[in-house]
C-alpha positions as YAML, in Angstrom:
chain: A
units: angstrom
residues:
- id: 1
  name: UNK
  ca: [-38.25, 26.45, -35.16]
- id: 2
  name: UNK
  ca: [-34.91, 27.68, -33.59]
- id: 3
  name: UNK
  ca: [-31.70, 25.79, -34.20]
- id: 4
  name: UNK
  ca: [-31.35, 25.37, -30.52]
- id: 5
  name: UNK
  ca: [-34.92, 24.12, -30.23]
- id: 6
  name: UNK
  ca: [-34.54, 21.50, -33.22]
- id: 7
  name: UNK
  ca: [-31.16, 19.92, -31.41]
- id: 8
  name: UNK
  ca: [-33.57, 20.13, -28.00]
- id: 9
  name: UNK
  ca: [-36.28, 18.05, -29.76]
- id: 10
  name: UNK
  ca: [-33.99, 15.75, -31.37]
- id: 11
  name: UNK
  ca: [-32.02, 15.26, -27.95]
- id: 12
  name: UNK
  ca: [-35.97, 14.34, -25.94]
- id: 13
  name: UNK
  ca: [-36.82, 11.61, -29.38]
- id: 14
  name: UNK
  ca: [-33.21, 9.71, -28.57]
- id: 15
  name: UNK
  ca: [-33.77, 10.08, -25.20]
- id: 16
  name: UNK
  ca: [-37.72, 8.35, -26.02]
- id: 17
  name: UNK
  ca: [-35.99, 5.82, -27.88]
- id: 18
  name: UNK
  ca: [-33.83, 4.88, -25.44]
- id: 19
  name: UNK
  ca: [-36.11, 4.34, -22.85]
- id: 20
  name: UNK
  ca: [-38.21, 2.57, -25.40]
- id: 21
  name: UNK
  ca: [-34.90, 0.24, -25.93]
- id: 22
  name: UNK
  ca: [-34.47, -0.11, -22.15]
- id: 23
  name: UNK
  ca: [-38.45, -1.37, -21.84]
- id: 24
  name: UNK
  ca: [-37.83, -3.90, -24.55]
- id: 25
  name: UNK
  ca: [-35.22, -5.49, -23.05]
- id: 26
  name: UNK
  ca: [-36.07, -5.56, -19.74]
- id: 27
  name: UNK
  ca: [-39.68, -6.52, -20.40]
- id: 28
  name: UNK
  ca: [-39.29, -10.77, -20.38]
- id: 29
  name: UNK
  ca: [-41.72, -10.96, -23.46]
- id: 30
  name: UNK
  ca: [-43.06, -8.76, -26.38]
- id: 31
  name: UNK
  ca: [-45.42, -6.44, -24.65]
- id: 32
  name: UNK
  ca: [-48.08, -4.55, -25.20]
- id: 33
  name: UNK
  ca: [-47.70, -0.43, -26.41]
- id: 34
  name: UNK
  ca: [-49.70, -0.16, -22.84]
- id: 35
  name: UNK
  ca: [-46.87, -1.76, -21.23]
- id: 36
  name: UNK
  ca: [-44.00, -0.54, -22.90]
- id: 37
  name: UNK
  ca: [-45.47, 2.99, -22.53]
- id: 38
  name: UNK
  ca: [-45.59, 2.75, -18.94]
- id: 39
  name: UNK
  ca: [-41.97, 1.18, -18.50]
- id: 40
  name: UNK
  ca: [-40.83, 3.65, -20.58]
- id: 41
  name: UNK
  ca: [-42.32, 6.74, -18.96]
- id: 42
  name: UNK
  ca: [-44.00, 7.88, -22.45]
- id: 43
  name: UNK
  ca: [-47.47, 8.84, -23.91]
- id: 44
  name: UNK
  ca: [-48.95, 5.79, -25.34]
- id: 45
  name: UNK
  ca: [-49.39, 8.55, -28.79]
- id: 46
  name: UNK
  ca: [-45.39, 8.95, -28.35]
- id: 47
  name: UNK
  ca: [-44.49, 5.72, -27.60]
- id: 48
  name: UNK
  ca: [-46.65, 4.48, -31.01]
- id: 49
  name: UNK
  ca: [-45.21, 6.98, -33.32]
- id: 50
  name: UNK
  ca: [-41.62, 5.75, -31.84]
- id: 51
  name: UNK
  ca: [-42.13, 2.27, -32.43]
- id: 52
  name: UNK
  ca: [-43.80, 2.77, -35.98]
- id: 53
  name: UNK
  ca: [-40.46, 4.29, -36.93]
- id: 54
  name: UNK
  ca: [-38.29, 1.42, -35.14]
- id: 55
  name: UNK
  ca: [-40.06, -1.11, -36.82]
- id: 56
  name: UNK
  ca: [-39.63, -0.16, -40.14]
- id: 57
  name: UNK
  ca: [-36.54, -0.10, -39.90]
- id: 58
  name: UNK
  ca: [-36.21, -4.00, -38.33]
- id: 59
  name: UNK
  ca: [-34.90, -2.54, -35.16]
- id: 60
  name: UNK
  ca: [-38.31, -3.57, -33.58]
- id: 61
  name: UNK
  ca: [-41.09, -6.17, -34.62]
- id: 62
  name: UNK
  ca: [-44.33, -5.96, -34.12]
- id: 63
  name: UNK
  ca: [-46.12, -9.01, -33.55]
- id: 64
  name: UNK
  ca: [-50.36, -10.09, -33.93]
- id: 65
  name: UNK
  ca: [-52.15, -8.58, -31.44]
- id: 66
  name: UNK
  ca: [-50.30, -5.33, -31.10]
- id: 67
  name: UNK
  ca: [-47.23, -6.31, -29.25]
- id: 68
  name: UNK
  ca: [-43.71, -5.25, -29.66]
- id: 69
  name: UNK
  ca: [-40.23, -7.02, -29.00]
- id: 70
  name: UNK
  ca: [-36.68, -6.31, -30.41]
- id: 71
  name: UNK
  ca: [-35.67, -6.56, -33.57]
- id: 72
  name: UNK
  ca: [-33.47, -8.66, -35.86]
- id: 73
  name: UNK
  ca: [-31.56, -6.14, -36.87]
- id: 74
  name: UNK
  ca: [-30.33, -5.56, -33.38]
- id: 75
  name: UNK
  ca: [-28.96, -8.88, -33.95]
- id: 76
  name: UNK
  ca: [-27.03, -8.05, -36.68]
- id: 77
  name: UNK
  ca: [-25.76, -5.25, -35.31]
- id: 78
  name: UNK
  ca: [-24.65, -6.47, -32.20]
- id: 79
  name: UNK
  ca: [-22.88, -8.94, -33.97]
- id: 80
  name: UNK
  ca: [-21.01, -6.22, -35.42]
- id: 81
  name: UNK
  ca: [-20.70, -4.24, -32.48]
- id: 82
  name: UNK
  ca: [-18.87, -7.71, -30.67]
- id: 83
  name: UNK
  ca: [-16.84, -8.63, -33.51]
- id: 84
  name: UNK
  ca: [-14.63, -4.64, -32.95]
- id: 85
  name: UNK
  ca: [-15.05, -4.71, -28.81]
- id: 86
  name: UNK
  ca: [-11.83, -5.26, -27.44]
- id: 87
  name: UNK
  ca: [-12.19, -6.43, -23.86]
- id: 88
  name: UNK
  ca: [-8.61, -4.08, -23.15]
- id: 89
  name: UNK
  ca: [-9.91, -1.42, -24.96]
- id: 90
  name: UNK
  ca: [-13.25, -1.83, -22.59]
- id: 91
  name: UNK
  ca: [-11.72, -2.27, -19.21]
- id: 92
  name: UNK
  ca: [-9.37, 0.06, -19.08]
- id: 93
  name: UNK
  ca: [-11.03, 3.50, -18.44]
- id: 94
  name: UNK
  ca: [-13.00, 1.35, -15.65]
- id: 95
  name: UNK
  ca: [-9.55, -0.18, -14.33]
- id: 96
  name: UNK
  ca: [-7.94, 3.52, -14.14]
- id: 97
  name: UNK
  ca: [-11.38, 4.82, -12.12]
- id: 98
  name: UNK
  ca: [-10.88, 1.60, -9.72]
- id: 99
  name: UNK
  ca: [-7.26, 2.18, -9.73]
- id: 100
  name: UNK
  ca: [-7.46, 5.83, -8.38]
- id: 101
  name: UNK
  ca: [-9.76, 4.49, -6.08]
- id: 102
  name: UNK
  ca: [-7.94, 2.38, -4.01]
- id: 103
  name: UNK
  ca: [-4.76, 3.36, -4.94]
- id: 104
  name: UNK
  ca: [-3.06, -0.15, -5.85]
- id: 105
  name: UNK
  ca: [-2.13, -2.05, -9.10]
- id: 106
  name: UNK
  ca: [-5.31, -3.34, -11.06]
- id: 107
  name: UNK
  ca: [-5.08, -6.41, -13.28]
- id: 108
  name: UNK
  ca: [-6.49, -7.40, -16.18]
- id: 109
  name: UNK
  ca: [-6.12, -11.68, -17.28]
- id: 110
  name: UNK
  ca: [-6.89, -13.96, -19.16]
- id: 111
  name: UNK
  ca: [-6.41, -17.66, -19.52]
- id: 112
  name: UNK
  ca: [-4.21, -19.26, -21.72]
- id: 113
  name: UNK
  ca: [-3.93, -23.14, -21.42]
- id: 114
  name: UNK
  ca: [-3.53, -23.88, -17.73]
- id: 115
  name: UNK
  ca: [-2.23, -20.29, -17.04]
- id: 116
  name: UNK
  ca: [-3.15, -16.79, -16.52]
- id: 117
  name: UNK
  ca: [-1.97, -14.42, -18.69]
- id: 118
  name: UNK
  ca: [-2.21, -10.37, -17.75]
- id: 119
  name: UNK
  ca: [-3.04, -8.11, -20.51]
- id: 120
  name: UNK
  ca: [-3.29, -4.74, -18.83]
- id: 121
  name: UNK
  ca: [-2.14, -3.57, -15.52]
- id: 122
  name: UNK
  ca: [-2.64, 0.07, -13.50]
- id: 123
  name: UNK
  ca: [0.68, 0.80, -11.94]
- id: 124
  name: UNK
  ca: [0.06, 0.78, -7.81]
- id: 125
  name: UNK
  ca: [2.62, 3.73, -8.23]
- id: 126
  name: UNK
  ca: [4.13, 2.06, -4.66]
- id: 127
  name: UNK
  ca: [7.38, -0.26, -4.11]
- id: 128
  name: UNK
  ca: [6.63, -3.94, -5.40]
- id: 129
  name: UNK
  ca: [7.33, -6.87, -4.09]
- id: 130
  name: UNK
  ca: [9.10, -9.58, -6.56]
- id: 131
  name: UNK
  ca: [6.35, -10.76, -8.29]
- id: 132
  name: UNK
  ca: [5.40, -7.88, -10.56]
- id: 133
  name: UNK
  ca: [2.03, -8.86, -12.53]
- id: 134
  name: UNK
  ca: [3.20, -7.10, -16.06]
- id: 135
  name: UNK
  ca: [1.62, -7.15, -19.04]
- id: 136
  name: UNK
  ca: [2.15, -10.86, -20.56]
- id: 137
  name: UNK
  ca: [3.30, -11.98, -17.39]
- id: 138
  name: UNK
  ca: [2.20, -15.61, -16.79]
- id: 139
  name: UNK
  ca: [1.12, -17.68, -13.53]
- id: 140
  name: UNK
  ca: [-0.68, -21.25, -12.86]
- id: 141
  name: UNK
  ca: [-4.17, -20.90, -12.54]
- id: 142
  name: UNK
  ca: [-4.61, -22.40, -9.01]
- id: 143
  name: UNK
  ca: [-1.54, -20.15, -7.56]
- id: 144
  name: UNK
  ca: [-3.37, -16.92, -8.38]
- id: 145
  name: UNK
  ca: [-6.53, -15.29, -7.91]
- id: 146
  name: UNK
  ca: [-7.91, -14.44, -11.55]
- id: 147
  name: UNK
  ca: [-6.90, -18.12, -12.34]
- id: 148
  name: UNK
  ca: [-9.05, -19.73, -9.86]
- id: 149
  name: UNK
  ca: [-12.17, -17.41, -11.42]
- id: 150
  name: UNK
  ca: [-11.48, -19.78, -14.58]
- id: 151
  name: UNK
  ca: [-11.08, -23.37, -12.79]
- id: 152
  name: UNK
  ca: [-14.34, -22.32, -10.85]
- id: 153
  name: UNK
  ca: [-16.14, -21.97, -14.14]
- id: 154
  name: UNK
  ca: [-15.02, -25.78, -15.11]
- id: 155
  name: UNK
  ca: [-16.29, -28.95, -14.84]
- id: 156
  name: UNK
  ca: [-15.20, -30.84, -11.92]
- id: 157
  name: UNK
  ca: [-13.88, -33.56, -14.52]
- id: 158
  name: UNK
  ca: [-11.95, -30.16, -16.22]
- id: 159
  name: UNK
  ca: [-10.21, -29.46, -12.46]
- id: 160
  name: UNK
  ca: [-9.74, -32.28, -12.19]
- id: 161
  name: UNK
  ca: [-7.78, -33.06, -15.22]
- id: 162
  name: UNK
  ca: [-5.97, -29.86, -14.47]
- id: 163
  name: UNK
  ca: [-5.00, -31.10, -11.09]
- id: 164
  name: UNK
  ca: [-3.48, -33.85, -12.53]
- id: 165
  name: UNK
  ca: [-1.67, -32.38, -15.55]
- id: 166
  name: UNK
  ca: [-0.08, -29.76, -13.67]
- id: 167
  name: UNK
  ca: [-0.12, -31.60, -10.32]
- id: 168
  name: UNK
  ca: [-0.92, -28.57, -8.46]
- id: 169
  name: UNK
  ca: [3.07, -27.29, -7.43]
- id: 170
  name: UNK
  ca: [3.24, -24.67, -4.44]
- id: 171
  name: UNK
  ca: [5.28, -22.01, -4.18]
- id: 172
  name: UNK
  ca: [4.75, -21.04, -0.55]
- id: 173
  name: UNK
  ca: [3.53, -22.35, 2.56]
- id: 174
  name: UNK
  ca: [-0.16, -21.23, 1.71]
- id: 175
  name: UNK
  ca: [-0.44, -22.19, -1.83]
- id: 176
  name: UNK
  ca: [-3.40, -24.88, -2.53]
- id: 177
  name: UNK
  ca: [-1.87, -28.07, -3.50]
- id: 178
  name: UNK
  ca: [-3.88, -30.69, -2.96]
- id: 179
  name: UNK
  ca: [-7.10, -31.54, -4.75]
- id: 180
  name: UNK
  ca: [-9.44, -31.51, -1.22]
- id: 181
  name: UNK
  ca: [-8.24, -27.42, -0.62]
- id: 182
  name: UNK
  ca: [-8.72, -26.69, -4.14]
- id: 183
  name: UNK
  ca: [-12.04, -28.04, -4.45]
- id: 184
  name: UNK
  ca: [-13.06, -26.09, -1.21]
- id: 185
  name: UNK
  ca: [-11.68, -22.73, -2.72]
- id: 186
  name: UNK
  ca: [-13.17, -23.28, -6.16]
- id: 187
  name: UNK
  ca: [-17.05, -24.03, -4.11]
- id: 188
  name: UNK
  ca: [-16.48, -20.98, -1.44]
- id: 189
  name: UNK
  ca: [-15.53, -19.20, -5.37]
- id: 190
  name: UNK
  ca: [-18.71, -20.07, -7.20]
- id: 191
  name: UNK
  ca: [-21.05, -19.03, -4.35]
- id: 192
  name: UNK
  ca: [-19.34, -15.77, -3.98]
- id: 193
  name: UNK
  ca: [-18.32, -14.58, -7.79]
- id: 194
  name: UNK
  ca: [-15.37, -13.62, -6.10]
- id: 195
  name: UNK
  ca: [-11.67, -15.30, -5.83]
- id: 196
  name: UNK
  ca: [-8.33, -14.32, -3.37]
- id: 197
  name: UNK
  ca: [-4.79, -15.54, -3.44]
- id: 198
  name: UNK
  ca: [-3.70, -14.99, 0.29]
- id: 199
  name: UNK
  ca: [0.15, -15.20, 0.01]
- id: 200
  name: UNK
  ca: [-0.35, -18.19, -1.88]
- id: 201
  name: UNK
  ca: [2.10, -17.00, -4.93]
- id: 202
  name: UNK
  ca: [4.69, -14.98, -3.03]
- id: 203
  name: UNK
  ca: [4.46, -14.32, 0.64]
- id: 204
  name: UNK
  ca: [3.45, -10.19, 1.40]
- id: 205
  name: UNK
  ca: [1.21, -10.29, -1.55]
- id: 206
  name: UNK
  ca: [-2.65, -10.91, -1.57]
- id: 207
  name: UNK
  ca: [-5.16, -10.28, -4.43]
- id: 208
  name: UNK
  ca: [-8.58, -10.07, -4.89]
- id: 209
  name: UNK
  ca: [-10.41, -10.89, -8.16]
- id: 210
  name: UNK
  ca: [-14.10, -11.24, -9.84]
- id: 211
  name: UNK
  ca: [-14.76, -12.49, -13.59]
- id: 212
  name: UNK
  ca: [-15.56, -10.98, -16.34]
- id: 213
  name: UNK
  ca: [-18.31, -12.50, -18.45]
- id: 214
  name: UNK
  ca: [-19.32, -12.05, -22.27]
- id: 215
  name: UNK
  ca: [-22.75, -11.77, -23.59]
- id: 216
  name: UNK
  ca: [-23.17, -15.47, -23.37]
- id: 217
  name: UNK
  ca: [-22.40, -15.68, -20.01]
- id: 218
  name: UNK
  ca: [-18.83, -17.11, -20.22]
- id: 219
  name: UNK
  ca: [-15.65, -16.06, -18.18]
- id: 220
  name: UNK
  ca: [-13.48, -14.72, -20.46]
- id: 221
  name: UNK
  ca: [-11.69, -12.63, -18.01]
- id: 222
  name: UNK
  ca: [-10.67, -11.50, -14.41]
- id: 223
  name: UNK
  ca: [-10.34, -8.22, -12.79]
- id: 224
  name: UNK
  ca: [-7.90, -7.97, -9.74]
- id: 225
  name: UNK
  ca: [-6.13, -5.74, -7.39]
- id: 226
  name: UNK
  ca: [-2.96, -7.00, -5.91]
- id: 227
  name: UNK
  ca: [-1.24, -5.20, -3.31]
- id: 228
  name: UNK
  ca: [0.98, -6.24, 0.10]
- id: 229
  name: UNK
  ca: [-0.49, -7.99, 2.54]
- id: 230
  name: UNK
  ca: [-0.18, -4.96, 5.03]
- id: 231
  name: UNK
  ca: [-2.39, -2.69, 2.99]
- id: 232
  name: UNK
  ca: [-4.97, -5.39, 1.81]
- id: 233
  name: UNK
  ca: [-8.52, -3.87, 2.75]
- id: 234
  name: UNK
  ca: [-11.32, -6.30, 2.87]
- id: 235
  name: UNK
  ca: [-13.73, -3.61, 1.41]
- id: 236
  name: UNK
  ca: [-11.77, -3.77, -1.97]
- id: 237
  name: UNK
  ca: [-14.01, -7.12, -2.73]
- id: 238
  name: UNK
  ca: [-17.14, -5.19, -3.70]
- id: 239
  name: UNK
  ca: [-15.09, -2.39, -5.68]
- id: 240
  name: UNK
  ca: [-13.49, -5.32, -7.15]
- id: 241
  name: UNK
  ca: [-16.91, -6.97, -7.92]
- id: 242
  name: UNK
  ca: [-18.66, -3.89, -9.62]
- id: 243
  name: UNK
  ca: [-16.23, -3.06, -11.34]
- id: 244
  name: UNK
  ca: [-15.58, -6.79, -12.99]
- id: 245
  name: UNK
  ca: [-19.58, -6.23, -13.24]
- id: 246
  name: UNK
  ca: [-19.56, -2.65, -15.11]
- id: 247
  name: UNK
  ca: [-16.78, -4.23, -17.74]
- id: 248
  name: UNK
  ca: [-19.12, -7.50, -18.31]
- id: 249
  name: UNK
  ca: [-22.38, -4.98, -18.70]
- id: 250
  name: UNK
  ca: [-20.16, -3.32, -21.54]
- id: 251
  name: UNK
  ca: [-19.56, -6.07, -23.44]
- id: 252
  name: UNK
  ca: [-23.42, -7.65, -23.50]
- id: 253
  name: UNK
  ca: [-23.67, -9.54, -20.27]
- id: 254
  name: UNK
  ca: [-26.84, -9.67, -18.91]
- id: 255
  name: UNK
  ca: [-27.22, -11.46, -15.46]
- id: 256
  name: UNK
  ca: [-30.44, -13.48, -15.22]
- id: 257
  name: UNK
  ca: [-33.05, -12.01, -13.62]
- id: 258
  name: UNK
  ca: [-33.86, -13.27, -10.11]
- id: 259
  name: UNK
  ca: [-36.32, -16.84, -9.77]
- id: 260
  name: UNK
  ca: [-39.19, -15.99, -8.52]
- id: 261
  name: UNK
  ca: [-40.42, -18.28, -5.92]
- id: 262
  name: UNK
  ca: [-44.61, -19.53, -6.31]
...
C-alpha cells in the first residue's frame, strides 16, 4: 500500500470513529451495533471492528446483550480536557468571527460578587462613547446586559437579596431600579436566553447579550456586543445567541434534548 493510500485509510477509520462518537452520544441509551451502525452511516462489519477496538481501550463499554455506550475513560479524559480549557482562550477566535461580522465591540464577562467583570473585548474600531467596556472593567449586574444573564440564572430569594444589598442605584433615566422592573426583565430574560441594556448604563449605548454555559449547564459567562444606540440592529440578537451557543458547545454544554409530548 502507497503512503498516500495508508494516510487515506487512516483519515476514513477517524472519520468512522467519529461518527461512531457522535451516535453514542446522541443516542439517549446504550444501543444496539444495529443502531449505532445506522446513526453512524457504517457497515454493521465496520462499525463492530470499530467498537471492539474502542472498548478495549475503556473509551466504550459494552454492555449484556450486545449494546454499546461511552466509556469511562471519556470521563477521565474530559476531566482533563476541562481542567486546561480556558473560557478566553475558547471565545475568542469566535468573538473576532462575530466581531468582523457586525462590525462593533464584542464582550466577554464574567461575574464577580454583585458585578460584571469583562475579560476580553474586540475593539468596535469606531469612536466610543464614555463608557468603554475594557478588559477588567467593572459594572453592577442589573445596570448591564451580561449582568442581568447572571441574576436571571438566580433564585428569586438570590435577586432578591441582591436588590437589597446593592439597592439597585440608576445611572440614567432608563436604568431598572426598582424590584417590580427588574423582576419583569429578569422573566422576559429567562424565556428568551437573551438580555439588553437599552441606555440603561450611559445614554447612546445599548447592548445585547446571551450566556455562556459549562458542561453542567451553569452560566459562567456572557457574550455581548455594545455599540451606540444609532447603529444598534435588532438582528444582532441571534448572531449574539449562536455565537454565546458555539462558545458553550466548546466547552461541554449540551442543551437537553426537546420533551416529547405523549
Amino acid at each position: 500500500m502507497t503512503e498516500q493510500a495508508t494516510e487515506k485509510s487512516s483519515i476514513q477509520v477517524i472519520e468512522r470513529t467519529s461518527a461512531l462518537f457522535a451516535a453514542l452520544a446522541e443516542l439517549p441509551s446504550p444501543a444496539s451495533l444495529k443502531a449505532l451502525a445506522a446513526h453512524a452511516g457504517l457497515h454493521p462489519s465496520t462499525a463492530h471492528r470499530i467498537l471492539a477496538s474502542l472498548a478495549s481501550a475503556r473509551l466504550v463499554e459494552r454492555h449484556e446483550g450486545g449494546t454499546y455506550a461511552l466509556g469511562i475513560r471519556l470521563l477521565e479524559l474530559g476531566a482533563v480536557v476541562k481542567a486546561r480549557l480556558s473560557i478566553r482562550d475558547v471565545a475568542r477566535p469566535l468573538m473576532e468571527r462575530l466581531h468582523e461580522s457586525i462590525g462593533e465591540a464584542v464582550n466577554l464577562g464574567v461575574r464577580d460578587g454583585d458585578e460584571i467583570i469583562y475579560i476580553e473585548r474586540t475593539s468596535g474600531g469606531r469612536a466610543l462613547l464614555r463608557v468603554v467596556y475594557l478588559v477588567g472593567g467593572r459594572a453592577p449586574l442589573h445596570l448591564t446586559s451580561l449582568g442581568k444573564l447572571f441574576l436571571a440564572a438566580d433564585s428569586a430569594d438570590a435577586v432578591l437579596a441582591y436588590a437589597r444589598r446593592s439597592g439597585l442605584p440608576g445611572k440614567t433615566p432608563h436604568s431598572l431600579t426598582t424590584q417590580a422592573t427588574l423582576e419583569r426583565e429578569l422573566d422576559w430574560i429567562r424565556r428568551h436566553d437573551l438580555a439588553f441594556d437599552n441606555e440603561e448604563a450611559e445614554i447612546g449605548l445599548r447592548c445585547v447579550a446571551a450566556p455562556i454555559r459549562d458542561d453542567e449547564g451553569h452560566v459562567i459567562a456572557g457574550l455581548s456586543v455594545s455599540a451606540p444606540s444609532e447603529r444598534h440592529d435588532a438582528r444582532w440578537a441571534a448572531q449574539v445567541k449562536s455565537c454565546a451557543q458555539a462558545i458553550s458547545q466548546a466547552l461541554g454544554y449540551r442543551p437537553p434534548a426537546p420533551t416529547r409530548l405523549a
